[in-house]
CSV table of C-alpha atoms in Angstrom, one decimal:
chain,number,residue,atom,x,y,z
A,716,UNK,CA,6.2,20.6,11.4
A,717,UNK,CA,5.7,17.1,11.4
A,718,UNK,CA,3.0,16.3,8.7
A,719,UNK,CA,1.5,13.4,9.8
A,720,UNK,CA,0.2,15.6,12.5
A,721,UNK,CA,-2.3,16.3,9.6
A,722,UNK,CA,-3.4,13.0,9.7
A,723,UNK,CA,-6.9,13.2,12.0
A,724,UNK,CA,-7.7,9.8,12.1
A,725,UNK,CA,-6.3,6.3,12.9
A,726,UNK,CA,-7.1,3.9,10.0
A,727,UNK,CA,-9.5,6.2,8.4
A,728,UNK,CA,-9.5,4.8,4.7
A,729,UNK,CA,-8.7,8.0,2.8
A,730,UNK,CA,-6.0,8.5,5.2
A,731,UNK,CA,-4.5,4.8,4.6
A,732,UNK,CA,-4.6,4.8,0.6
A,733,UNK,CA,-2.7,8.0,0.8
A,734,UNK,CA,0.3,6.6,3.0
A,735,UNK,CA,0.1,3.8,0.7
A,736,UNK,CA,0.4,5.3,-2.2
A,737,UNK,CA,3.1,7.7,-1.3
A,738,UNK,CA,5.1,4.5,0.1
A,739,UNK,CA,4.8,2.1,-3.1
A,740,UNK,CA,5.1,5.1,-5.2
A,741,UNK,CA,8.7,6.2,-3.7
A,742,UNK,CA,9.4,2.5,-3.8
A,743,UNK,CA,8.7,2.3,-7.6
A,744,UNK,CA,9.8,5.3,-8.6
A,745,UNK,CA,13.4,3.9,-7.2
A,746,UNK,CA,12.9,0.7,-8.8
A,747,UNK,CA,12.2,2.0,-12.2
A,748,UNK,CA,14.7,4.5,-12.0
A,749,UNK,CA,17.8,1.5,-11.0
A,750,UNK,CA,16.1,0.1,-14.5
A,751,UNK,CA,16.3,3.5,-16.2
A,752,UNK,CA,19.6,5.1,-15.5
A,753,UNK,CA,21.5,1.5,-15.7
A,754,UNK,CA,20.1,1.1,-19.0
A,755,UNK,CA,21.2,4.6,-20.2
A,756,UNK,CA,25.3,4.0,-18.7
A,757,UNK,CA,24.9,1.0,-20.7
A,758,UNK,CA,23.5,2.2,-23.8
A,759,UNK,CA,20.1,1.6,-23.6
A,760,UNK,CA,17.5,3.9,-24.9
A,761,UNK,CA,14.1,4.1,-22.7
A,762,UNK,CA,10.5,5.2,-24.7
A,763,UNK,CA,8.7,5.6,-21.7
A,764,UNK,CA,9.1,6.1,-17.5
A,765,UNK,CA,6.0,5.8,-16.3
A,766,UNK,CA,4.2,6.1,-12.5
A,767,UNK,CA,1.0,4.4,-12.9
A,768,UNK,CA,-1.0,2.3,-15.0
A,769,UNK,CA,-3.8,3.2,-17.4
A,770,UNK,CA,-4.7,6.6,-18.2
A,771,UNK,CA,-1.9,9.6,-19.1
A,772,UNK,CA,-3.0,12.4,-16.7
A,773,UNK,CA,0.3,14.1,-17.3
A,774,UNK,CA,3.7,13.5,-19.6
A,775,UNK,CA,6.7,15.1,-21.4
A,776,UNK,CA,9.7,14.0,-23.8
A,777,UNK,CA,12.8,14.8,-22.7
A,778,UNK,CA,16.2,15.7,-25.1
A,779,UNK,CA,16.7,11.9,-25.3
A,780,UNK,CA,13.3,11.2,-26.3
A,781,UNK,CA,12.3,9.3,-23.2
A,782,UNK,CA,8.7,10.6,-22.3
A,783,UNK,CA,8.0,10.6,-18.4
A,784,UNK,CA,4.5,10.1,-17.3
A,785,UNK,CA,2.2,10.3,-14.4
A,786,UNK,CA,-0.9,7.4,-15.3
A,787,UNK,CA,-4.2,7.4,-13.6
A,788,UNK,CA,-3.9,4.0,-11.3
A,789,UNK,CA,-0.7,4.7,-9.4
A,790,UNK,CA,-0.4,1.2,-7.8
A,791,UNK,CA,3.2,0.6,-9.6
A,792,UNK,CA,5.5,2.1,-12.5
A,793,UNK,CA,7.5,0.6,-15.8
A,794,UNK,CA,10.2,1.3,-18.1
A,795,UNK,CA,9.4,0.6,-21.8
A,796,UNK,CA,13.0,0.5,-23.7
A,797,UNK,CA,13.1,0.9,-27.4
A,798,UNK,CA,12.3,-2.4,-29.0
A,799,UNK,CA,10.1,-4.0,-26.6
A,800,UNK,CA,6.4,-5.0,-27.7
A,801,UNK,CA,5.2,-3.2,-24.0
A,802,UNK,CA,5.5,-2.6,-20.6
A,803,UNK,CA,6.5,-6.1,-19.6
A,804,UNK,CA,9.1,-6.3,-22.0
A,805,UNK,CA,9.5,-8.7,-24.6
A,806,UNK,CA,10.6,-8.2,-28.2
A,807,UNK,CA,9.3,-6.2,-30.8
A,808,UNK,CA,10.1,-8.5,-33.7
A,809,UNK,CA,8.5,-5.7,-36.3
A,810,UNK,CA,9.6,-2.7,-35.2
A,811,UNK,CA,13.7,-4.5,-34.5
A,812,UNK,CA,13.4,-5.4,-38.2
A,813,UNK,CA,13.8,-1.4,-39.4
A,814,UNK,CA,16.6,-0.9,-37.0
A,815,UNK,CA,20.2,-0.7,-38.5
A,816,UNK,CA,22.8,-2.4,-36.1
A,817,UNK,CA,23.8,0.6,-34.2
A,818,UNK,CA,20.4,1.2,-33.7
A,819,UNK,CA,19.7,-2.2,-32.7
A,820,UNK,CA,22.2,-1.8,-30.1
A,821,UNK,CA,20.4,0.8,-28.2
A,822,UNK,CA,17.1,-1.6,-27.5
A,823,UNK,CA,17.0,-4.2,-24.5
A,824,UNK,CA,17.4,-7.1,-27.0
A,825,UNK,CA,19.8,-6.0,-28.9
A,826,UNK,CA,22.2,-4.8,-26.3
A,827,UNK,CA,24.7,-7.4,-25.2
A,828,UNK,CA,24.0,-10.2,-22.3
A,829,UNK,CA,26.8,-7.4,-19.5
A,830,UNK,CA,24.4,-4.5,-20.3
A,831,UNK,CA,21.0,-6.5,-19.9
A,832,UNK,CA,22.0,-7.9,-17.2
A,833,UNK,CA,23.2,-4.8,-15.7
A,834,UNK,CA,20.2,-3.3,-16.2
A,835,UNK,CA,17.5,-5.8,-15.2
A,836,UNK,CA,19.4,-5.8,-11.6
A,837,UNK,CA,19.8,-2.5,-11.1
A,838,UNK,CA,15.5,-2.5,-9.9
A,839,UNK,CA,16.0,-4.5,-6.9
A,840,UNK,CA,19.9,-3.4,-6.2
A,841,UNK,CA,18.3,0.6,-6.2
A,842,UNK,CA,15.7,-0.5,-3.7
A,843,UNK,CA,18.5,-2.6,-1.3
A,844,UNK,CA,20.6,1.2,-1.7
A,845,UNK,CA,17.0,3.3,-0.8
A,846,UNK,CA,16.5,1.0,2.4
A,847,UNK,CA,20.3,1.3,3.2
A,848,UNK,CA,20.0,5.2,2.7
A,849,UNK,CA,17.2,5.5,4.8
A,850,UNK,CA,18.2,3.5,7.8
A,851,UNK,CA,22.0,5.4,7.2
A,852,UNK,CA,20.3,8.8,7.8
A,853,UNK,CA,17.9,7.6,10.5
A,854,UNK,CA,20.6,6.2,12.7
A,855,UNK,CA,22.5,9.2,12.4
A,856,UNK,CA,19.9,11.8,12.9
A,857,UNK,CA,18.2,9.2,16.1
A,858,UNK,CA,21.7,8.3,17.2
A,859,UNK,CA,23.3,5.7,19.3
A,860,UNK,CA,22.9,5.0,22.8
A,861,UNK,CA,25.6,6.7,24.9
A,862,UNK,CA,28.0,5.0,27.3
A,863,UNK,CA,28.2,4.9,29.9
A,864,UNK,CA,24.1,4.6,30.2
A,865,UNK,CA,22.7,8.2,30.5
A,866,UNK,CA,19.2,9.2,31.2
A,867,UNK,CA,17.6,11.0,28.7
A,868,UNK,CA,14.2,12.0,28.4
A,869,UNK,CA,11.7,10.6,31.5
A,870,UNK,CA,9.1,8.9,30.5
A,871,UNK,CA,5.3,9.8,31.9
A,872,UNK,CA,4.8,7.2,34.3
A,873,UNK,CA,2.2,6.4,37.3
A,874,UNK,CA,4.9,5.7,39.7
A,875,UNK,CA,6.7,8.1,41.4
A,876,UNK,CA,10.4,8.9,39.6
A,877,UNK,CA,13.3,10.2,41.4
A,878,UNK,CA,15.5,10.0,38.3
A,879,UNK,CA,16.6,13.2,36.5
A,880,UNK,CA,17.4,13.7,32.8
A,881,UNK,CA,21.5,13.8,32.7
A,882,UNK,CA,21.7,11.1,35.3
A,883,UNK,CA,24.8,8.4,34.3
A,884,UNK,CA,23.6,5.4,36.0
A,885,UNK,CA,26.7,3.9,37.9
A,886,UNK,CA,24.7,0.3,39.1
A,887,UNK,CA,21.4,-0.7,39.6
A,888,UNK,CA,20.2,-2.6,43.2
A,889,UNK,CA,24.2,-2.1,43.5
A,890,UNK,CA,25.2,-4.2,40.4
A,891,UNK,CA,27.3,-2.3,37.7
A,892,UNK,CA,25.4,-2.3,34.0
A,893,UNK,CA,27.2,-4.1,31.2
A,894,UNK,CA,27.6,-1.8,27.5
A,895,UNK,CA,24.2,-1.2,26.0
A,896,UNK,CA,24.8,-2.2,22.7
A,897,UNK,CA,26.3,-5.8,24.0
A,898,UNK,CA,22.8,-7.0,24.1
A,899,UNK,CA,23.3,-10.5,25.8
A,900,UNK,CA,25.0,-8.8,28.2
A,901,UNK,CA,22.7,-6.1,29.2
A,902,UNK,CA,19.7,-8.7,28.9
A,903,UNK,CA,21.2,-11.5,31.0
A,904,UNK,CA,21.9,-7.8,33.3
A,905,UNK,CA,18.1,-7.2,33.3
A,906,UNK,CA,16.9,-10.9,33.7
A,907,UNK,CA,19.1,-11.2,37.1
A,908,UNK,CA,17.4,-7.9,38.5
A,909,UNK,CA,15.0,-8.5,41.3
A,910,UNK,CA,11.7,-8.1,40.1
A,911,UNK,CA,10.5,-5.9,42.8
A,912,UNK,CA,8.0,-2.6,42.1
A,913,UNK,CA,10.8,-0.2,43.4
A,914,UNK,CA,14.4,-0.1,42.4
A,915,UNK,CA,17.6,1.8,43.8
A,916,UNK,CA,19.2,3.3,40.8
A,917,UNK,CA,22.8,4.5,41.9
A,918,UNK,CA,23.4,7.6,40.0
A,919,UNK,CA,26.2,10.1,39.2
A,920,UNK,CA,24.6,13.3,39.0
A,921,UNK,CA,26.5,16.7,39.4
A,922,UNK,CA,29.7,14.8,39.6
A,923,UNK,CA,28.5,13.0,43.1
A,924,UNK,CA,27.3,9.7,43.1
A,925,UNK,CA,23.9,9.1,45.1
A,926,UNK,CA,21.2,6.7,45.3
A,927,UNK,CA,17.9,7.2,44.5
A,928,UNK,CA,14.3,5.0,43.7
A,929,UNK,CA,12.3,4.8,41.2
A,930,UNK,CA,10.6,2.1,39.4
A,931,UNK,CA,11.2,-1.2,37.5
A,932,UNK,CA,13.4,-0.7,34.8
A,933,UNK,CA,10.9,-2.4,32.0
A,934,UNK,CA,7.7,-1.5,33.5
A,935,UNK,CA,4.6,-2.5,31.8
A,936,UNK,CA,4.6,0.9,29.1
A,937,UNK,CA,3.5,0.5,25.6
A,938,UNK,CA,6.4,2.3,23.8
A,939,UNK,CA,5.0,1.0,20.8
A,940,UNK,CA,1.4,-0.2,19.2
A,941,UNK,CA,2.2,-2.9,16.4
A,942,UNK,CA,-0.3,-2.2,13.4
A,943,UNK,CA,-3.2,-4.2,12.2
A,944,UNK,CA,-2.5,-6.0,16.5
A,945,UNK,CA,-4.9,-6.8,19.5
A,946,UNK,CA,-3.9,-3.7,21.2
A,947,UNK,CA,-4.2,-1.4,17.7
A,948,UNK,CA,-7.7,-2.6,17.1
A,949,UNK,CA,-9.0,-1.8,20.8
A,950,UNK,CA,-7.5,1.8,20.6
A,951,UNK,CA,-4.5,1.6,23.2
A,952,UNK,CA,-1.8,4.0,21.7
A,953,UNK,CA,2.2,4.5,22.7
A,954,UNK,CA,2.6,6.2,26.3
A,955,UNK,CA,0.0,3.4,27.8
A,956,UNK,CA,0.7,2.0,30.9
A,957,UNK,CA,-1.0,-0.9,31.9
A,958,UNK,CA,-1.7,-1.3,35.5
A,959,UNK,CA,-3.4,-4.3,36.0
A,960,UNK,CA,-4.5,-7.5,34.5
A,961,UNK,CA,-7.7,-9.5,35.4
A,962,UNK,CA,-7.5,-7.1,38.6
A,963,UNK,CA,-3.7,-8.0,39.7
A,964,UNK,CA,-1.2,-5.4,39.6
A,965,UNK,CA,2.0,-5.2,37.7
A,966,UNK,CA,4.5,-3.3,37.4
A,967,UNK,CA,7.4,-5.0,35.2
A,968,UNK,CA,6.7,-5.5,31.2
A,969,UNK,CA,7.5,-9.1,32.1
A,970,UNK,CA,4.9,-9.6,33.9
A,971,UNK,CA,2.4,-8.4,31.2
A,972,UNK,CA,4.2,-10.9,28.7
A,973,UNK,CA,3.8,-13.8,31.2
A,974,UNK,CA,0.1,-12.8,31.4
A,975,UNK,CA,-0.7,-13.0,27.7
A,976,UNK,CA,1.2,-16.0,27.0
A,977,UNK,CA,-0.4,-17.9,29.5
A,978,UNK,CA,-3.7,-16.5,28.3
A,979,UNK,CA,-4.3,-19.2,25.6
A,980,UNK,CA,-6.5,-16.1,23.5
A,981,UNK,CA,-8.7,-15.8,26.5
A,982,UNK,CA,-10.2,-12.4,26.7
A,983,UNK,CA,-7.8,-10.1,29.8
A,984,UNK,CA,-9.5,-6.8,31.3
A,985,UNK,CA,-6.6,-4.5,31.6
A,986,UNK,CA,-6.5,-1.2,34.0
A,987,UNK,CA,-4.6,1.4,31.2
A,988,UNK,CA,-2.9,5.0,33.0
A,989,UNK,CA,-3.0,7.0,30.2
A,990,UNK,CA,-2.0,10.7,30.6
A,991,UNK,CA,-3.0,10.5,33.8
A,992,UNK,CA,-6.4,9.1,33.5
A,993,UNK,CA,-7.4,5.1,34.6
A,994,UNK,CA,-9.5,3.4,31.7
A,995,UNK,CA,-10.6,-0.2,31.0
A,996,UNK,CA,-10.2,-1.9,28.4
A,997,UNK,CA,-10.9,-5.7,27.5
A,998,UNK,CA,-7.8,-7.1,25.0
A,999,UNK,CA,-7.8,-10.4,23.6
A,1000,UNK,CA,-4.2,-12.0,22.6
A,1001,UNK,CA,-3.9,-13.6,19.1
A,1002,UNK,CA,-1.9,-16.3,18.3
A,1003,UNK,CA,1.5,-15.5,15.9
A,1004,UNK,CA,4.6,-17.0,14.9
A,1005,UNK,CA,7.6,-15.4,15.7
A,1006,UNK,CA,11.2,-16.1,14.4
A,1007,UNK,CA,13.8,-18.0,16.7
A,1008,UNK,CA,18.0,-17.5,16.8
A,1009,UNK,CA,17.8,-21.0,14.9
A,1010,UNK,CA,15.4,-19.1,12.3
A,1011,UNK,CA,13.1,-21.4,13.6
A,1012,UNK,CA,9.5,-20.2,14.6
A,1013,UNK,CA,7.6,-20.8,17.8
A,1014,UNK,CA,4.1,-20.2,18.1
A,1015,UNK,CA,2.9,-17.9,20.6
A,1016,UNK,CA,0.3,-15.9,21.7
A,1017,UNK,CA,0.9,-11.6,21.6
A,1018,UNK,CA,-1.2,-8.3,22.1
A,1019,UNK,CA,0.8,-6.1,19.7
A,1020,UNK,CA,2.5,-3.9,22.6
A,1021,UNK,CA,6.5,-3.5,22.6
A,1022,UNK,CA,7.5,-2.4,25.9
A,1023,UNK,CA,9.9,0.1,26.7
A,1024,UNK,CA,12.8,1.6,29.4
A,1025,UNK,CA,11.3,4.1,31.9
A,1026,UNK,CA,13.3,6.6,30.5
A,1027,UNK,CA,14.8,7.1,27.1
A,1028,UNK,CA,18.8,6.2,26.8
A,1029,UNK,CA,20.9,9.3,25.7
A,1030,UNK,CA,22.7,9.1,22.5
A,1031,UNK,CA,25.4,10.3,20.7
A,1032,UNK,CA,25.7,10.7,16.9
A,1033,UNK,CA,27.5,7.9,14.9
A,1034,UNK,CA,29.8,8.3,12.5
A,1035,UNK,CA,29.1,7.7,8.9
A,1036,UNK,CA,31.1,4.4,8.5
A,1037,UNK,CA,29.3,3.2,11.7
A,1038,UNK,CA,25.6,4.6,10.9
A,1039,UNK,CA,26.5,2.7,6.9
A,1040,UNK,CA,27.6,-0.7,8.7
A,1041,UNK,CA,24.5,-0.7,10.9
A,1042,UNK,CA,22.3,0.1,7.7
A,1043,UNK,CA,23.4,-2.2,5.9
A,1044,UNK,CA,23.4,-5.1,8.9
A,1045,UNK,CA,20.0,-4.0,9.1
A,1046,UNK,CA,18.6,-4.4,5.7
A,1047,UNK,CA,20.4,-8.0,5.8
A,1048,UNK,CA,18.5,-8.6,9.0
A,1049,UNK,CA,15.0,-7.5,7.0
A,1050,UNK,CA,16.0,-10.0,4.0
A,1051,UNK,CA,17.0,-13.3,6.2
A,1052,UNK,CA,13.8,-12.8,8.4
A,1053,UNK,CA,11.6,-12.0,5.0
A,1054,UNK,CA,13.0,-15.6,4.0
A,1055,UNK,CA,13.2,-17.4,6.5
A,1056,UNK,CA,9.6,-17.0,7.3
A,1057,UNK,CA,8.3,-17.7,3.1
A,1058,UNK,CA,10.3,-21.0,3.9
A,1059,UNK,CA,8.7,-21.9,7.1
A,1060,UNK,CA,5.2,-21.0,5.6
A,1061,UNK,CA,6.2,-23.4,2.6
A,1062,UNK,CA,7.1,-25.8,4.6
A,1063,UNK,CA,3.7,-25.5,6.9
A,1064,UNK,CA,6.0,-24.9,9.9
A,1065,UNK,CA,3.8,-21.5,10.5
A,1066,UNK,CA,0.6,-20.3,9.1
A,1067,UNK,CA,0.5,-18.7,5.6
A,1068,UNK,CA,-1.7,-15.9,7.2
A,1069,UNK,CA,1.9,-14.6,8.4
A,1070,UNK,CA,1.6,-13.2,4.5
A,1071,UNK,CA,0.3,-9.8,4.1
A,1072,UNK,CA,-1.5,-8.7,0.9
A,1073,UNK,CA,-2.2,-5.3,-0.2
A,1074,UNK,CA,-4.7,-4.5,2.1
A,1075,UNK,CA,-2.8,-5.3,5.2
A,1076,UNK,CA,0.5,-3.1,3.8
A,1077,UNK,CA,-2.0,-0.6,2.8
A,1078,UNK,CA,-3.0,-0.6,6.6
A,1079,UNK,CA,-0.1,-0.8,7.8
A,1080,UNK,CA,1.3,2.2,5.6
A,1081,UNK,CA,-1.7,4.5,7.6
A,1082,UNK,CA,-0.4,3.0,10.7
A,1083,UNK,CA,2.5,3.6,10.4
A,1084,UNK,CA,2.0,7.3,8.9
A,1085,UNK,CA,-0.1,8.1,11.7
A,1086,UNK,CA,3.0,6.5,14.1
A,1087,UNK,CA,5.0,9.6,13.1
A,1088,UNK,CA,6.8,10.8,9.9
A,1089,UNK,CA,10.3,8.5,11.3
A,1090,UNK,CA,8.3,5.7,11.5
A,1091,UNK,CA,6.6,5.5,8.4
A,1092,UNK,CA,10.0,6.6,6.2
A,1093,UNK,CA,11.4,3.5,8.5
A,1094,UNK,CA,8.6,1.1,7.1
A,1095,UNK,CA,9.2,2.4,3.2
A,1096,UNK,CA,12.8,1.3,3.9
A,1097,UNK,CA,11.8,-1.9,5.0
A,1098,UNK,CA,9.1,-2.3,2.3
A,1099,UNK,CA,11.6,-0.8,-0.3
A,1100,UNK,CA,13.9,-4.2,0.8
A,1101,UNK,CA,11.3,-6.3,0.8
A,1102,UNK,CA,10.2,-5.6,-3.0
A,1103,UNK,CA,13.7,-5.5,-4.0
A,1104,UNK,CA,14.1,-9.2,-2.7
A,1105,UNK,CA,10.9,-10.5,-3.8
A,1106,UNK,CA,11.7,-9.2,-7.2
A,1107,UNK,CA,15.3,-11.5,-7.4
A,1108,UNK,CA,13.0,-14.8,-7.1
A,1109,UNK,CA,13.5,-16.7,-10.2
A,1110,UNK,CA,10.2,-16.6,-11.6
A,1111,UNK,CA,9.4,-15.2,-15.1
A,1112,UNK,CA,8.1,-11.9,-15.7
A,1113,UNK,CA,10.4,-10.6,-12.4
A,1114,UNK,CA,13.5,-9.4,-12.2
A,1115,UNK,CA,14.8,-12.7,-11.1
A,1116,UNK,CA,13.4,-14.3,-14.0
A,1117,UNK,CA,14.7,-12.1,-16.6
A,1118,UNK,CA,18.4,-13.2,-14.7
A,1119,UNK,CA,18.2,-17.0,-15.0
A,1120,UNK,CA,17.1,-16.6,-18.7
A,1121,UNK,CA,20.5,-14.6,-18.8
A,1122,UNK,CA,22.4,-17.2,-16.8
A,1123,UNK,CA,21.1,-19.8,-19.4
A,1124,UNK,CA,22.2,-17.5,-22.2
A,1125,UNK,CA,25.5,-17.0,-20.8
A,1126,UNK,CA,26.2,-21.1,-20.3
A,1127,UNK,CA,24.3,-21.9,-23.5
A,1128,UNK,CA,25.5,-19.5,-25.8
A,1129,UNK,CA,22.1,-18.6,-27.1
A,1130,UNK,CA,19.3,-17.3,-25.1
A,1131,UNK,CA,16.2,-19.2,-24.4
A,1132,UNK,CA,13.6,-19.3,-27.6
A,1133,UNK,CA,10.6,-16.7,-28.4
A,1134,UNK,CA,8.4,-19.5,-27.6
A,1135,UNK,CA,9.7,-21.2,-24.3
A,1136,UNK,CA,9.9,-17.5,-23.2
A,1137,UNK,CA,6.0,-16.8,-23.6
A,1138,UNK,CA,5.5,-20.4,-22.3
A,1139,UNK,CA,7.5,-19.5,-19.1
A,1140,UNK,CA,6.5,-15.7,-18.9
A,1141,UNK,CA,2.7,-17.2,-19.1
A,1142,UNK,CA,3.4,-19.6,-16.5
A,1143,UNK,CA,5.2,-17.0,-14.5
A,1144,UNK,CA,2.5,-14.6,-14.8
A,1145,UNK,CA,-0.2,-17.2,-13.2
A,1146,UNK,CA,2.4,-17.5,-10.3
A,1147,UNK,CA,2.8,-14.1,-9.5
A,1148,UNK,CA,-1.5,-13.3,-9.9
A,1149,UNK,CA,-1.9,-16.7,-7.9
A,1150,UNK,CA,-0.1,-15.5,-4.9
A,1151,UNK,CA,-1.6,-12.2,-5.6
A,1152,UNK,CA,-5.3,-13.4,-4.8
A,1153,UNK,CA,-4.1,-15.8,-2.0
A,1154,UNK,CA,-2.4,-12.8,0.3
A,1155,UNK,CA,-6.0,-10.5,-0.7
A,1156,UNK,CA,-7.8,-13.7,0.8
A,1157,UNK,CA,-5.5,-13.3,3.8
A,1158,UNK,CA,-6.2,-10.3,4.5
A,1159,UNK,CA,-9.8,-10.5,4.3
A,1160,UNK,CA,-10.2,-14.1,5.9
A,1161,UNK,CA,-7.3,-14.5,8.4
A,1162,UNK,CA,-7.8,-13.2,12.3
């Protein structure tokens, strides 16, 4: 049983703060535990692993004497080793003075520079190896398109289909298609395709090759409904297929694309087939900046709506080493983008409302959870990568702090002093809230 199918309402706000806190809690909990377990290989005893802030609702001590607890606000998680001052770290100068030196040894700051360092990493290195885990297993259980190009599941369309699941398609308007997963290829294939309403698709079907009609290969079908988009807000949902825009017809996804980018945000009334039934609906396109090969970004105008095949490609399951490679190529993918588009919103190449703030993941977490259970595991892996990177910048009081005061340690011979620390960790913590308040703002001030 698929469990979001609990989930009775799009955006409803219980609904939302639940996906949420399920998401950032997994995410944490990974985190914390890269922190936890590193620390124990290398010798380091933990007081407390905690989900939550505030509040004990529930705990226990374990043989080690590590007490695990569940706190009342559960918007994040620590890991308190023996001789900090608190959550955040820092050194307990009191309580290191009544240590003997093996004891010393098993606190944070008295452990040498390998095993801090070690440990500090481990947080964002657990969540690259959760996202990496997650895309593994969902390529593998989704699979890989088959070749040669097989039909697999039709999708409900207006038009009539004379394609049949099974079918290998041999050429289409008599030209043979390139490998799927060469993606130039197959695109430059699609883009030299006459754009025409009907196509002939020459099948091999039964072991005889025939050819048989049916419609554009990308017709205008919403296979997808971004979250927090145009189309989201004005209720269209996956399966849509739009018909019509400012009363023309279309019937290639192109077509649609053309329509909204030429739009300049002017309002388009759309004619929706959905399930069989014609609605009406009124969409207006926003303006976004998306990424370009030359991690450039171009502004553009877009409805929220990724299109789709008329019918969904076979696959075939990949083999581990494949389904790792691709994971891994994918969280690499999630990273560069993630940076390249801080950069260009540093620079003022693209607007800084491209950053989210904890409202919009929030909504985006119920989104998604209400896309399907896939989906929203899919978006923890991609928010699990996301922290883990943010958490490597070299600013104090994160992870990537803590590693260029060890870095300075390991040149200098000495580490940084008590006060430049709370100097930097002060400064670090005005960083982190600053940017804090300035993505709330964006998500209750930008469009």
């Amino acid at each position: 049983m698929d469990m979001t199918t609990l989930i009775p309402q799009f955006g409803g706000v219980l609904w939302t703060l639940l996906a949420f806190v399920v998401a950032l809690s997994v995410i944490v909990a990974i985190h914390e535990y890269g922190h936890y377990i590193v620390g124990r290989w290398s010798g380091i005893d933990a007081d407390v692993f905690s989900l939550g802030f505030g509040p004990v609702l529930f705990s226990r001590v374990d043989k080690r004497g590590t007490r695990w607890q569940f706190a009342l606000l559960p918007f994040g998680g620590y890991v308190k080793f023996k001789g900090d001052s608190n959550a955040s770290g820092g050194k307990d100068d009191a309580a290191m003075l009544t240590l003997s030196e093996s004891e010393r040894r098993r606190t944070m700051n008295g452990a040498p520079l390998w095993a801090r360092t070690a440990t500090v990493a481990a947080g964002p290195v657990f969540n690259f190896i959760l996202s990496i885990i997650i895309f593994t297993g969902i390529f593998m259980v989704r699979g890989v398109v088959s070749e040669p190009l097989t039909v697999g599941e039709l999708r409900p369309l207006p038009a009539v289909q004379e394609l049949r699941a099974g079918d290998e398609i041999a050429a289409i308007e008599g030209v043979v298609p390139p490998a799927f997963d060469d993606p130039v290829a197959f695109n430059s294939f699609l883009d030299n395709l006459p754009v025409q309403e009907r196509l002939v698709y020459t099948v091999i079907r039964d072991g005889r090759e025939r050819d048989v009609s049916g419609p554009y290969v990308y017709p205008p079908l919403a296979s997808q409904i971004v979250p927090r988009s145009a189309a989201s807000d004005i209720g269209m949902r996956a399966g849509d297929v739009i018909e019509s825009i400012n009363g023309d017809p279309i019937f290639a996804f192109d077509q649609l694309k053309q329509q909204v980018e030429s739009s300049d945000g002017a309002p388009l009334a759309l004619r929706v087939w959905r399930d069989g039934e014609q609605l009406d609906l009124t969409l207006t396109p926003r303006r976004t900046d998306e990424p370009q090969p030359d991690n450039s970004f171009q502004t553009v105008y877009r409805i929220g709506i990724a299109g789709g095949m008329l019918f969904e490609p076979a696959t075939v399951t990949p083999g581990p080493w494949d389904a790792v490679t691709s994971a891994v190529a994918q969280t690499g993918r999630i990273i560069e983008g993630s940076l390249s588009g801080l950069w260009h919103m540093v620079t003022g190449a693209i607007s800084t409302c491209n950053l989210s703030g904890p409202i919009g993941i929030a909504e985006t977490s119920g989104a998604m959870a209400s896309a399907g259970t896939t989906s929203f595991i899919w978006f923890i892996a991609v928010l699990s990568t996301a922290v883990g990177m943010l958490n490597l910048f070299p600013v104090p009081v994160l992870d990537g702090g803590h590693l260029c005061f060890f870095a300075y340690e390991a040149v200098s011979g000495r580490p940084p002093s008590d006060r430049a620390l709370k100097v930097l960790m002060s400064i670090g913590l005005t960083l982190v809230l600053g940017l804090m308040v300035f993505a709330l703002s964006n998500d209750n001030f930008c469009p």
